[in-house]
mmCIF file of the C-alpha atoms, coordinates in Angstrom:
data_MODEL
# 
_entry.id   MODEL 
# 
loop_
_atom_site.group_PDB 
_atom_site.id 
_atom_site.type_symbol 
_atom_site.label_atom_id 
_atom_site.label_alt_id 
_atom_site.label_comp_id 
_atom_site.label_asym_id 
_atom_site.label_entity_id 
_atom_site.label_seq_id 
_atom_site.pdbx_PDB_ins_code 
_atom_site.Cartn_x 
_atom_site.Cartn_y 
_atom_site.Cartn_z 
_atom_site.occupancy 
_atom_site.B_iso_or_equiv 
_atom_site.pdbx_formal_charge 
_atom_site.auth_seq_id 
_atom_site.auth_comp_id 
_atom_site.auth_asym_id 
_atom_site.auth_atom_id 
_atom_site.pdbx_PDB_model_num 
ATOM 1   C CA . UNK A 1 1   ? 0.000   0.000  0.000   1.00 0.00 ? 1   UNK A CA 1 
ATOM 2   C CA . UNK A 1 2   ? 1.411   3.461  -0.755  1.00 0.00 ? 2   UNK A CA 1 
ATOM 3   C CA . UNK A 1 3   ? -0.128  6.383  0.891   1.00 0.00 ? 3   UNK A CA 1 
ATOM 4   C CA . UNK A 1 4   ? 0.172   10.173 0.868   1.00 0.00 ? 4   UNK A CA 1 
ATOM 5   C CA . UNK A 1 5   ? -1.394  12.606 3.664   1.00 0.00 ? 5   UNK A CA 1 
ATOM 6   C CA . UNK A 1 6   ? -3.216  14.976 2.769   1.00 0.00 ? 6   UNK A CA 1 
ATOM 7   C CA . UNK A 1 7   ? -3.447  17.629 5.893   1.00 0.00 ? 7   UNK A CA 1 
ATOM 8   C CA . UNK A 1 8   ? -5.481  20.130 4.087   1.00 0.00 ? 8   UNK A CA 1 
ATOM 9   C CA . UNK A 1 9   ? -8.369  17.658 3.662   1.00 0.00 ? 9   UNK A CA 1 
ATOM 10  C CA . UNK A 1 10  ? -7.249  15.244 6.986   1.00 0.00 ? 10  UNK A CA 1 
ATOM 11  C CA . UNK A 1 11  ? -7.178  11.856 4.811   1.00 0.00 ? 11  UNK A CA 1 
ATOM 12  C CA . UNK A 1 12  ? -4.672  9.772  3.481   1.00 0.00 ? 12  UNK A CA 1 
ATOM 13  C CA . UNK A 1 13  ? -4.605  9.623  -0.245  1.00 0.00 ? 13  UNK A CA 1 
ATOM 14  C CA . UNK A 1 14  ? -3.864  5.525  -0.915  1.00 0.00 ? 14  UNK A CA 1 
ATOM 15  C CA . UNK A 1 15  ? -3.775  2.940  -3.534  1.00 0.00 ? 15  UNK A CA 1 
ATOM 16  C CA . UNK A 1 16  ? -3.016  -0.517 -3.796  1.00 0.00 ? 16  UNK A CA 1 
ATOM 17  C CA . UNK A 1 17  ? -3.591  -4.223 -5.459  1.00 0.00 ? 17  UNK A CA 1 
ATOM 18  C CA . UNK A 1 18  ? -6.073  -6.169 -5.082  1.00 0.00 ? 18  UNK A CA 1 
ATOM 19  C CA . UNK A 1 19  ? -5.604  -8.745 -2.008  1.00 0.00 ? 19  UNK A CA 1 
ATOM 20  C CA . UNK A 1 20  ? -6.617  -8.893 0.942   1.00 0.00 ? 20  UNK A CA 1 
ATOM 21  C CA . UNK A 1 21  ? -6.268  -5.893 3.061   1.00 0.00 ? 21  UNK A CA 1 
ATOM 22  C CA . UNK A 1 22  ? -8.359  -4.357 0.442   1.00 0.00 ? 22  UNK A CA 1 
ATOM 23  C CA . UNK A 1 23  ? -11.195 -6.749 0.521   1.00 0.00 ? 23  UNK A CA 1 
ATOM 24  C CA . UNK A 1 24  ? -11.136 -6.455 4.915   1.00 0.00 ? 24  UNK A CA 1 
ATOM 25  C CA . UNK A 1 25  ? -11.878 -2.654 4.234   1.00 0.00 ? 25  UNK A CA 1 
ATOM 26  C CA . UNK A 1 26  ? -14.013 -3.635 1.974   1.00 0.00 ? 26  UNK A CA 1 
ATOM 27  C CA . UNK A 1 27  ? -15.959 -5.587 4.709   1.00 0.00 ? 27  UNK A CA 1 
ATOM 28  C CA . UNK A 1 28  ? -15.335 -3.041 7.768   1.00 0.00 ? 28  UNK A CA 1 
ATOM 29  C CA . UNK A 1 29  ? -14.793 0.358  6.884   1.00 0.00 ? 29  UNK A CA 1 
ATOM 30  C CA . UNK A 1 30  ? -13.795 1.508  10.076  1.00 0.00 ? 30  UNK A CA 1 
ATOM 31  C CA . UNK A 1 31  ? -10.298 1.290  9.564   1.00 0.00 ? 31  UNK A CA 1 
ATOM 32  C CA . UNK A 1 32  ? -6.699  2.068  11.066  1.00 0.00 ? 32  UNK A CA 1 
ATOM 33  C CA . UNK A 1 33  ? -2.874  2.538  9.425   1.00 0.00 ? 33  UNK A CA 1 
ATOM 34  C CA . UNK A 1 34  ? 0.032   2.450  11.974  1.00 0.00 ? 34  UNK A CA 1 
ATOM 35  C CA . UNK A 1 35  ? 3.423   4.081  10.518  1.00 0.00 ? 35  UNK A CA 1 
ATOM 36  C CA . UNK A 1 36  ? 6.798   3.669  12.893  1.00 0.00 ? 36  UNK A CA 1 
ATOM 37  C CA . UNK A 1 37  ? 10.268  4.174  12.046  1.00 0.00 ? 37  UNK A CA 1 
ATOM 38  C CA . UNK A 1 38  ? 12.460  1.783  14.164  1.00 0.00 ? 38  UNK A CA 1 
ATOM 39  C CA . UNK A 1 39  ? 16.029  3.501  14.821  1.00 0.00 ? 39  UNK A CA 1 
ATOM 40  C CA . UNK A 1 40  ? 16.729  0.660  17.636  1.00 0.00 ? 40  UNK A CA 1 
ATOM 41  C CA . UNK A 1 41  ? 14.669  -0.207 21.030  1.00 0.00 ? 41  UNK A CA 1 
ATOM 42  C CA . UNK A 1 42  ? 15.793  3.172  22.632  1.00 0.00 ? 42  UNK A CA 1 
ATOM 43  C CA . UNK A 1 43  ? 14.687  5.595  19.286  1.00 0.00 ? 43  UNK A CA 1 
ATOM 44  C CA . UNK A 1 44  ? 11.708  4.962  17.926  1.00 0.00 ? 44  UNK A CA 1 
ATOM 45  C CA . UNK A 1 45  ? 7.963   6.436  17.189  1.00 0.00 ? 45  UNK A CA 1 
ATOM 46  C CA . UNK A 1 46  ? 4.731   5.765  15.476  1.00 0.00 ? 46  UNK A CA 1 
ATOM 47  C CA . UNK A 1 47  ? 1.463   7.045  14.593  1.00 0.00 ? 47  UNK A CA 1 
ATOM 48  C CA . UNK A 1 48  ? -1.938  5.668  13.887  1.00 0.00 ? 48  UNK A CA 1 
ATOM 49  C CA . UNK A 1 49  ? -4.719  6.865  11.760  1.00 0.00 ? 49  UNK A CA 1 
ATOM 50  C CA . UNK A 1 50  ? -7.801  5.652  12.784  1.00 0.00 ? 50  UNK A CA 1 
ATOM 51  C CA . UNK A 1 51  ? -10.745 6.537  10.080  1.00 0.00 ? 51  UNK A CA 1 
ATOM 52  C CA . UNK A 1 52  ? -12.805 5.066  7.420   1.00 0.00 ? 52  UNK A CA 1 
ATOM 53  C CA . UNK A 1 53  ? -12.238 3.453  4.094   1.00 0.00 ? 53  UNK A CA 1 
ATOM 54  C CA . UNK A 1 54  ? -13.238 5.353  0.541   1.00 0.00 ? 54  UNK A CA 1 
ATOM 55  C CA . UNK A 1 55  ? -12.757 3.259  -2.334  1.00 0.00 ? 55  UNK A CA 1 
ATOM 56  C CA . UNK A 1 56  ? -12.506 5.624  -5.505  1.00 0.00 ? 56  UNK A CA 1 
ATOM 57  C CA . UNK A 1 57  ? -13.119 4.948  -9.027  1.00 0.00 ? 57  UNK A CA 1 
ATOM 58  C CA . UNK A 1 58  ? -13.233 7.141  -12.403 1.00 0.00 ? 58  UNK A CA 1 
ATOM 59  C CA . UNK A 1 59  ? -12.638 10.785 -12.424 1.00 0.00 ? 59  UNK A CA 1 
ATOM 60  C CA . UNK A 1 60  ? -11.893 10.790 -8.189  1.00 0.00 ? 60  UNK A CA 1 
ATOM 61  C CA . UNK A 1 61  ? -9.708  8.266  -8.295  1.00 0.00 ? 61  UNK A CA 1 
ATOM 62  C CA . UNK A 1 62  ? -7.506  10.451 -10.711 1.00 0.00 ? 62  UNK A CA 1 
ATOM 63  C CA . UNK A 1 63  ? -8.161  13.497 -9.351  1.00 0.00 ? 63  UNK A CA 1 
ATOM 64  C CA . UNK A 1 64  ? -6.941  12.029 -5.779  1.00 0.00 ? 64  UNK A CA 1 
ATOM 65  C CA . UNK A 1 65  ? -3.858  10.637 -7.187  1.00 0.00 ? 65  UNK A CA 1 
ATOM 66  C CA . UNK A 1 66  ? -2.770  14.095 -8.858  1.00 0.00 ? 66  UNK A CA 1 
ATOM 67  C CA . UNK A 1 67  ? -2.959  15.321 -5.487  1.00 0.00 ? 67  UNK A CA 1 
ATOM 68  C CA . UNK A 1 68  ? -0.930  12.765 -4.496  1.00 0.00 ? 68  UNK A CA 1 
ATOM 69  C CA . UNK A 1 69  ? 1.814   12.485 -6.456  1.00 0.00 ? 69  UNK A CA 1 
ATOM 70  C CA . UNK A 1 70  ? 1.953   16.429 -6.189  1.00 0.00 ? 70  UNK A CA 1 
ATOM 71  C CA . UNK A 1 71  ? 2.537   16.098 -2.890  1.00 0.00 ? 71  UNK A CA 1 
ATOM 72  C CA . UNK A 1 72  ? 5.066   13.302 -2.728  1.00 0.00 ? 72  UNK A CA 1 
ATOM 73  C CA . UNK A 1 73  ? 6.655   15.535 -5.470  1.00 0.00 ? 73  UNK A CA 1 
ATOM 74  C CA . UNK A 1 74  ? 6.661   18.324 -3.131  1.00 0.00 ? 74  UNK A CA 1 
ATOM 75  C CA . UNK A 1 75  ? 8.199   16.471 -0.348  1.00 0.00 ? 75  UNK A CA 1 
ATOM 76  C CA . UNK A 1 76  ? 10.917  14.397 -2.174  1.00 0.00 ? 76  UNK A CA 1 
ATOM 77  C CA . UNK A 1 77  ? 12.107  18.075 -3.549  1.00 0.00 ? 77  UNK A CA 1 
ATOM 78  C CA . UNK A 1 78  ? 12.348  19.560 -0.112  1.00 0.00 ? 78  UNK A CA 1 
ATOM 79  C CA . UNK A 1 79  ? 14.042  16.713 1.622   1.00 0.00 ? 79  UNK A CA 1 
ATOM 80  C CA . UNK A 1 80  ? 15.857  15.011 -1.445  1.00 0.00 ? 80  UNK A CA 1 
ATOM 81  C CA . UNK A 1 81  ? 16.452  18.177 -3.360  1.00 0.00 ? 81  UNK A CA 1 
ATOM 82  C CA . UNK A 1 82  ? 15.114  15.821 -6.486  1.00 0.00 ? 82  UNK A CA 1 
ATOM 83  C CA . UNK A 1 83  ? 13.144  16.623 -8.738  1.00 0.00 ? 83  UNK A CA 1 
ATOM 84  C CA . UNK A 1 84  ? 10.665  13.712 -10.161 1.00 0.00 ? 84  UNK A CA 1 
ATOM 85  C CA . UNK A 1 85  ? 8.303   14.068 -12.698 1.00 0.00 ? 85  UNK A CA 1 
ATOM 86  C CA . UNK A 1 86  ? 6.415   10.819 -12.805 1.00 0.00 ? 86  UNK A CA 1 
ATOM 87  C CA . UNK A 1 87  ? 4.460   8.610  -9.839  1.00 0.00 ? 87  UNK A CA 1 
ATOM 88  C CA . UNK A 1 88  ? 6.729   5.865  -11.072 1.00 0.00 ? 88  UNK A CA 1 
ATOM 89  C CA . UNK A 1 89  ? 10.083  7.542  -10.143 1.00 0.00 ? 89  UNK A CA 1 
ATOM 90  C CA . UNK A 1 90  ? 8.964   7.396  -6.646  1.00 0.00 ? 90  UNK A CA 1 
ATOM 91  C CA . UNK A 1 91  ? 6.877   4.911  -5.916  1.00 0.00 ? 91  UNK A CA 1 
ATOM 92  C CA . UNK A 1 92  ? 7.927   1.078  -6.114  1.00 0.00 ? 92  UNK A CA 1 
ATOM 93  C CA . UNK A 1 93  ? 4.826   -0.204 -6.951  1.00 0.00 ? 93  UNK A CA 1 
ATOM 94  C CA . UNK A 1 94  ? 4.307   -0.252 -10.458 1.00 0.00 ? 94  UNK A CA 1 
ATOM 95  C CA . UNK A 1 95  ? 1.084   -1.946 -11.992 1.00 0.00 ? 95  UNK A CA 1 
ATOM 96  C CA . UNK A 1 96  ? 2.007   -3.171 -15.203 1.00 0.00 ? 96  UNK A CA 1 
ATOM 97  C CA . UNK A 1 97  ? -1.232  -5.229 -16.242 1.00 0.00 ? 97  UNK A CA 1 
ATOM 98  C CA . UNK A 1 98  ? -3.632  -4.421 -12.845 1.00 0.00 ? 98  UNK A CA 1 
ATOM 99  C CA . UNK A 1 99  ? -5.161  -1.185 -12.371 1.00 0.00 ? 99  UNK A CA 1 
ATOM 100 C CA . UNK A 1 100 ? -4.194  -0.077 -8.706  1.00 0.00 ? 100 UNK A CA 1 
ATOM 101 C CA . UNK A 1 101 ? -7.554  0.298  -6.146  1.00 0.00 ? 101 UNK A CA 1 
ATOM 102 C CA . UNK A 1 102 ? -7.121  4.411  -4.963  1.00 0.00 ? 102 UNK A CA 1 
ATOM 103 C CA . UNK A 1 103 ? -8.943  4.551  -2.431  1.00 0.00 ? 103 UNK A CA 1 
ATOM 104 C CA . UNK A 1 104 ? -9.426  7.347  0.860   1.00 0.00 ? 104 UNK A CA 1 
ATOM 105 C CA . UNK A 1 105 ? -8.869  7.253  4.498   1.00 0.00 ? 105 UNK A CA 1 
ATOM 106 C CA . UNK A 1 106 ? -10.642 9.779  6.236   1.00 0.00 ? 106 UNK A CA 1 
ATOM 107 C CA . UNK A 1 107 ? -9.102  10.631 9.411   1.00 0.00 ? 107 UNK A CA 1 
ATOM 108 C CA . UNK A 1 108 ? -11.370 10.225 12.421  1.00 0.00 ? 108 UNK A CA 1 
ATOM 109 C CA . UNK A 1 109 ? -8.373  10.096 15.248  1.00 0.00 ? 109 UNK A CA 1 
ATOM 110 C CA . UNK A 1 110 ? -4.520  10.460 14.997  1.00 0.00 ? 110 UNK A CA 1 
ATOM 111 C CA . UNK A 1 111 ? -2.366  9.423  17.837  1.00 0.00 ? 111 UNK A CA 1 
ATOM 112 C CA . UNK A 1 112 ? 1.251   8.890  17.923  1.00 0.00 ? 112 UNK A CA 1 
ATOM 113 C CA . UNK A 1 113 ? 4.155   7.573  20.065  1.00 0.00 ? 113 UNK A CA 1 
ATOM 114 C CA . UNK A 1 114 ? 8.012   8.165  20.756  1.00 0.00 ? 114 UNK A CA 1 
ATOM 115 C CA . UNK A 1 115 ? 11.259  7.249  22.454  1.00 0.00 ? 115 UNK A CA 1 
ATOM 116 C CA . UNK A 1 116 ? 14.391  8.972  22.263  1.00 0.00 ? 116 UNK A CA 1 
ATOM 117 C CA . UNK A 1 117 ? 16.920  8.222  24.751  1.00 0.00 ? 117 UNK A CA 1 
# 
């Protein structure tokens, strides 16, 4: 699953193969994403986004993912200094014969965790 956040509209912008994460939200749209980054046991943190699931076809799907990959765009330049033009120079997962799901999660609840020692 790749995912962008979208603070201005408080959801994360997602899409993703079929499988079966995608058929669970399917089932129970209240959903929620935990992200950590794992330095070692003494520095770490993580946040989860709890929310519900939007699948998105057509004309919102690709409206969602130009949002998107602006916004990755706009953060790989300001921390990379790079400048990409397509969603396949950053993103590893490339569809070559399945169209991707794009789907929404709108943010109900964000919480988050830390340690820094």
């Amino acid at each position: 699953m790749t995912y962008y956040f979208n603070e201005k509209e408080n959801v994360l912008i997602c899409y993703s193969g079929e499988g079966h994460k995608i058929n669970a939200m399917r089932k129970n749209n209240s959903i929620s994403l935990e992200v950590a980054e794992i330095d070692s046991v003494t520095n770490w943190k993580s946040v989860v986004a709890h929310g519900s699931y939007k699948e998105l076809k057509g004309i919102d799907a690709k409206s969602q993912l130009h949002i998107f990959s602006l916004g990755v765009k706009e953060i790989i330049l300001a921390k990379e200094r790079k400048d990409v033009n397509y969603i396949n120079e950053f993103s590893a997962k490339i569809y070559k014969e399945e169209i991707p799901i794009v789907f929404l999660i709108k943010i109900e609840e964000i919480s988050g965790k830390k340690r820094q020692f």
